[in-house]
Coordinates of C-alpha atoms in Angstrom, one line a residue:
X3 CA 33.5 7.1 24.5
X4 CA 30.8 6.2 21.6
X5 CA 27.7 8.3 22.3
X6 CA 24.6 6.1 23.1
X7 CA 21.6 5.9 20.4
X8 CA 18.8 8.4 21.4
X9 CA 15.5 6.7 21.7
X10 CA 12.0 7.9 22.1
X11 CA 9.8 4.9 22.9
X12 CA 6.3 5.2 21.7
X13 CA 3.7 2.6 22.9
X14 CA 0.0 3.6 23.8
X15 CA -0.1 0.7 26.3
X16 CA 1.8 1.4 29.9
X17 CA 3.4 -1.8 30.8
X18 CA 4.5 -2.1 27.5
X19 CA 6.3 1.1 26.9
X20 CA 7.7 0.4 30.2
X21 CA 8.6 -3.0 29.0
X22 CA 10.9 -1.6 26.3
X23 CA 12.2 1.1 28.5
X24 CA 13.5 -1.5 30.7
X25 CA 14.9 -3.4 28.0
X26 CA 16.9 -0.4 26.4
X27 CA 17.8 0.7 30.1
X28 CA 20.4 -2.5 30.3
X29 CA 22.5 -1.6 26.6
X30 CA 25.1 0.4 27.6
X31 CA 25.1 1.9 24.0
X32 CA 21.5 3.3 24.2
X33 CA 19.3 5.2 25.9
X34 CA 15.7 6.1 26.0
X35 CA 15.5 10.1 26.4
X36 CA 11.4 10.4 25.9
X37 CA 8.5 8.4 26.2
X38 CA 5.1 8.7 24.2
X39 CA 1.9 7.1 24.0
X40 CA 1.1 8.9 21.0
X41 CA 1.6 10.2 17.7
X42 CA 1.2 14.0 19.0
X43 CA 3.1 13.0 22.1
X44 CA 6.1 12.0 19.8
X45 CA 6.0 15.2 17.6
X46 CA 6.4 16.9 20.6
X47 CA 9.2 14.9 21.9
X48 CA 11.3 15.3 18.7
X49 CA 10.6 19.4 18.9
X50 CA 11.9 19.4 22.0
X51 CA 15.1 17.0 22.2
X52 CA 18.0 15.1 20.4
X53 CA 16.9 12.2 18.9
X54 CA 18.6 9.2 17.1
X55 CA 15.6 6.5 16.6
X56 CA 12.0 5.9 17.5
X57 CA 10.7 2.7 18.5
X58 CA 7.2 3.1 17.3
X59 CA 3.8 1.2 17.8
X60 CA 1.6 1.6 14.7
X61 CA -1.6 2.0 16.6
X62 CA -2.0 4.5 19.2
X63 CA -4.8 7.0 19.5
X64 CA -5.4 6.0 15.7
X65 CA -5.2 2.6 13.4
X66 CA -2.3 4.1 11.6
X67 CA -0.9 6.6 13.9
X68 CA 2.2 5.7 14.2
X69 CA 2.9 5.5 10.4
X70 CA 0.9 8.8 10.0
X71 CA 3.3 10.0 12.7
X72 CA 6.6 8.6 10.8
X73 CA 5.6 10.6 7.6
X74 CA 6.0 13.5 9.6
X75 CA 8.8 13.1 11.4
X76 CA 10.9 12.0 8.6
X77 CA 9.5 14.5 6.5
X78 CA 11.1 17.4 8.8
X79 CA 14.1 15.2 10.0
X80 CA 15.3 12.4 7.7
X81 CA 18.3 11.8 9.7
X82 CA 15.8 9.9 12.8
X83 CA 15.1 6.2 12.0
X84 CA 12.3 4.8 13.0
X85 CA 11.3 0.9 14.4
X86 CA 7.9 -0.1 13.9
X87 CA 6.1 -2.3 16.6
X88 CA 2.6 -3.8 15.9
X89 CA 0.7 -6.9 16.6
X90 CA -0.4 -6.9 13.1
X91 CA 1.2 -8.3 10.0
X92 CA -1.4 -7.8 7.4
X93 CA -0.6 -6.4 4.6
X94 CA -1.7 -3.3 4.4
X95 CA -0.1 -2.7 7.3
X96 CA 3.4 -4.0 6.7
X97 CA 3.5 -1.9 3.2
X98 CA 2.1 0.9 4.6
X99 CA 5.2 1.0 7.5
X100 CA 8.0 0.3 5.2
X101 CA 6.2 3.2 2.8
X102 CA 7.0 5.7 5.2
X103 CA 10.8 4.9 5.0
X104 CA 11.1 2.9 8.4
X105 CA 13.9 0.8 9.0
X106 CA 12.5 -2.1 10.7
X107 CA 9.6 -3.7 11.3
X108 CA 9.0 -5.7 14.6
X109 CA 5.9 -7.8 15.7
X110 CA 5.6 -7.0 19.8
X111 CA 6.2 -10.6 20.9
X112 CA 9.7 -10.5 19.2
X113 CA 12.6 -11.7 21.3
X114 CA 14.2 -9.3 23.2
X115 CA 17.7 -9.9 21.5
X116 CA 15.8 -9.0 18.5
X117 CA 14.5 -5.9 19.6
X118 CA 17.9 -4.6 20.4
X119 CA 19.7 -5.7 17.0
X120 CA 16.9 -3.9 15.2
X121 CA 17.3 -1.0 17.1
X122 CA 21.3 -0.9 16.7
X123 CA 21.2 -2.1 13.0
X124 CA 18.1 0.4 12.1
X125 CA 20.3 3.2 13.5
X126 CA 23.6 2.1 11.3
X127 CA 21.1 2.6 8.8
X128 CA 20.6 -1.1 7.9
X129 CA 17.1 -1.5 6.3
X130 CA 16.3 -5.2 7.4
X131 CA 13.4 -6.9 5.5
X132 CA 12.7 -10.5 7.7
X133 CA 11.5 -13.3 6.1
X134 CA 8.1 -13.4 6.6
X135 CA 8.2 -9.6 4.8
X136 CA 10.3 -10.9 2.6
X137 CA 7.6 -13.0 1.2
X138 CA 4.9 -10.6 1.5
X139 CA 7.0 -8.4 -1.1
X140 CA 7.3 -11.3 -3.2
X141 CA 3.6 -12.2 -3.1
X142 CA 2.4 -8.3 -3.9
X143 CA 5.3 -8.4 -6.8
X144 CA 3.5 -11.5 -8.3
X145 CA 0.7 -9.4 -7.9
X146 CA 1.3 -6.4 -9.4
X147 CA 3.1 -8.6 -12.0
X148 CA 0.1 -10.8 -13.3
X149 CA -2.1 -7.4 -13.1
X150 CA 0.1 -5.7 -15.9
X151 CA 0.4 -8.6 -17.8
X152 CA -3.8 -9.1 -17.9
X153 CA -3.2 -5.0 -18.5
X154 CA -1.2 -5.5 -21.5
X155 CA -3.4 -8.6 -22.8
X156 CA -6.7 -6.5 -22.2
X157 CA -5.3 -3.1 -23.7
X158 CA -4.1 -5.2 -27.0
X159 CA -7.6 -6.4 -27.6
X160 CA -9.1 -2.9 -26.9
X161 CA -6.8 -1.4 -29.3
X162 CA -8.2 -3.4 -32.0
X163 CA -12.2 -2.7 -31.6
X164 CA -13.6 -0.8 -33.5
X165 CA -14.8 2.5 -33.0
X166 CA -18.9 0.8 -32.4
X167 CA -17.3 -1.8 -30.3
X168 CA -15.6 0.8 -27.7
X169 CA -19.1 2.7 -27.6
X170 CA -20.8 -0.5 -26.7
X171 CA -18.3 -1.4 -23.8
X172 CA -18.7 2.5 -22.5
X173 CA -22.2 2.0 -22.5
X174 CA -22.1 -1.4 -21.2
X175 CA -20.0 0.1 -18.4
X176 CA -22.6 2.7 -17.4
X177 CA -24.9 -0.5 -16.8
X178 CA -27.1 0.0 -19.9
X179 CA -29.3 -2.9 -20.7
X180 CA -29.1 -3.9 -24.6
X181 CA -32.0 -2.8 -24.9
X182 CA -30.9 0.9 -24.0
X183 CA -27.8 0.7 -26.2
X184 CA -29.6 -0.7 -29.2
X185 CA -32.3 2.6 -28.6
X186 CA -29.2 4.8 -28.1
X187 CA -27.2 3.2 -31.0
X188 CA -30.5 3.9 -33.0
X189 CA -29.5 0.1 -34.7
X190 CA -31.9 -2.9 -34.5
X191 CA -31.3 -5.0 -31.4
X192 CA -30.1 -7.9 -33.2
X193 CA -27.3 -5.6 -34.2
X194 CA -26.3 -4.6 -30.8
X195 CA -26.5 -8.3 -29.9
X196 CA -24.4 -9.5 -32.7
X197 CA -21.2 -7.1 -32.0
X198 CA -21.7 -7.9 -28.1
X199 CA -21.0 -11.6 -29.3
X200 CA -17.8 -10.5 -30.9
X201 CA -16.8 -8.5 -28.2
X202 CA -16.9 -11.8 -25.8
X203 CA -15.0 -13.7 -28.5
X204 CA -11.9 -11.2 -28.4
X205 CA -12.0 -11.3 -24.8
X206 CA -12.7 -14.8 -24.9
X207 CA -15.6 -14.6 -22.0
X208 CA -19.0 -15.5 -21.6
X209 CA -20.9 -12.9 -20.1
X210 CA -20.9 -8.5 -20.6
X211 CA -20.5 -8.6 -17.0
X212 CA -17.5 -10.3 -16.6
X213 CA -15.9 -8.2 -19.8
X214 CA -17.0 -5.2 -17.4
X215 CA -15.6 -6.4 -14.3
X216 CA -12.1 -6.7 -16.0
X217 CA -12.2 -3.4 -17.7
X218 CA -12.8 -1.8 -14.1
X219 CA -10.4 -4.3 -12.0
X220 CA -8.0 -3.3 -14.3
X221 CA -9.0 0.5 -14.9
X222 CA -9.2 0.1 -18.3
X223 CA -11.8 2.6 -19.0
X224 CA -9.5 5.6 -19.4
X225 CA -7.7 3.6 -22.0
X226 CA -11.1 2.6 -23.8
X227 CA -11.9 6.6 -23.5
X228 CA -9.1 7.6 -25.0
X229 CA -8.6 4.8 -27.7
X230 CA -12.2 6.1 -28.6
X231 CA -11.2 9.5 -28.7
X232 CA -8.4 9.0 -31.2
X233 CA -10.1 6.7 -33.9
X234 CA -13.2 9.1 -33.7
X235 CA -10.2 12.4 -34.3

């Protein structure tokens, strides 16, 4: 006979626990052997007893306790897969679960048929990713994408100012007025003025501020810092 998964079902919220307790209770091929409304309550559990898979809730005592929780666990015991439940399917959220190394992630109003084949798929070892995460990977992806590319376009352009320019943005960074930077540059205002001007036309923008803005959206500064640093050596 094929030994039945060993669940721990963690759910701050009574009659949903119960819920999912119930549902497991009718698959002959699983069964729930601890029950936890939260992320201490499930350490505890997995100390103490065999365990095969936990169907998880992400928020417990805590916003993120259960993926808090799941770094631990799988930390000490790789082997236990974990099924995330949540009524949330914001971002952060949804990267920060499959981060951990969960298998699944399930919203709480999924069908019950679902909730089983996660659970026997997740413990195969079967790392789903649903369509509507599916396209939250995708999204992030275009994301991170267009961010290196304004990287690569930003750090090409610092490479090539020259060794006044780079002071000016530094300062420019620290919120100096012109004024400030002309005193500080010990040149005539119209000076400082006149390389600002250039500086817009290689980023092609208008303003300091929004030259700014981009060099800390896309933590540039350490680059500027240490492009400085090298045509100053």
């Amino acid at each position: 006979m094929t030994e039945r998964i060993r669940i721990i079902v963690a759910e701050d919220l009574q009659v949903l626990r119960e819920h999912f307790c119930e549902l497991i209770g009718k698959e002959t091929d699983m069964e729930v052997v601890g029950q936890a409304s939260s992320g201490r309550e499930v350490l505890e559990l997995v100390a103490s007893r065999d365990v095969d898979l936990i169907l998880m809730d992400i928020e417990m005592d805590f916003k993120h306790d259960g993926i808090v929780t799941a770094m631990t666990v799988l930390s000490n015991h790789p082997d236990i897969k974990i099924v995330f439940l949540t009524v949330h399917e914001d971002d952060e959220t949804v990267f920060g679960a499959f981060e951990t190394g969960a298998v699944d992630y399930l919203l709480k109003t999924s069908p019950s048929s679902e909730v089983v084949s996660s659970i026997r798929k997740a413990h195969e070892g079967i790392v789903q990713v649903r369509p509507e995460v599916a396209y939250k990977i995708k999204n992030e992806f275009t994301r991170i994408r267009r961010n290196e590319e304004s990287f690569l376009k930003a750090a090409v352009i610092v490479s090539q100012l020259t060794p006044s320019e780079l002071a000016i943005l530094e300062l420019l960074q620290s919120e100096m007025k012109i004024a400030e930077i002309a005193k500080d540059r010990q040149v005539e205002l119209s000076t400082i003025k006149s390389q600002i001007n250039v500086i817009l036309k290689k980023f092609n923008k208008k303003r300091t501020k929004e030259v700014v803005a981009l060099l800390r959206d896309l933590n540039l500064m350490p680059f500027i810092h240490k492009v400085r640093d090298g045509g100053e050596g």
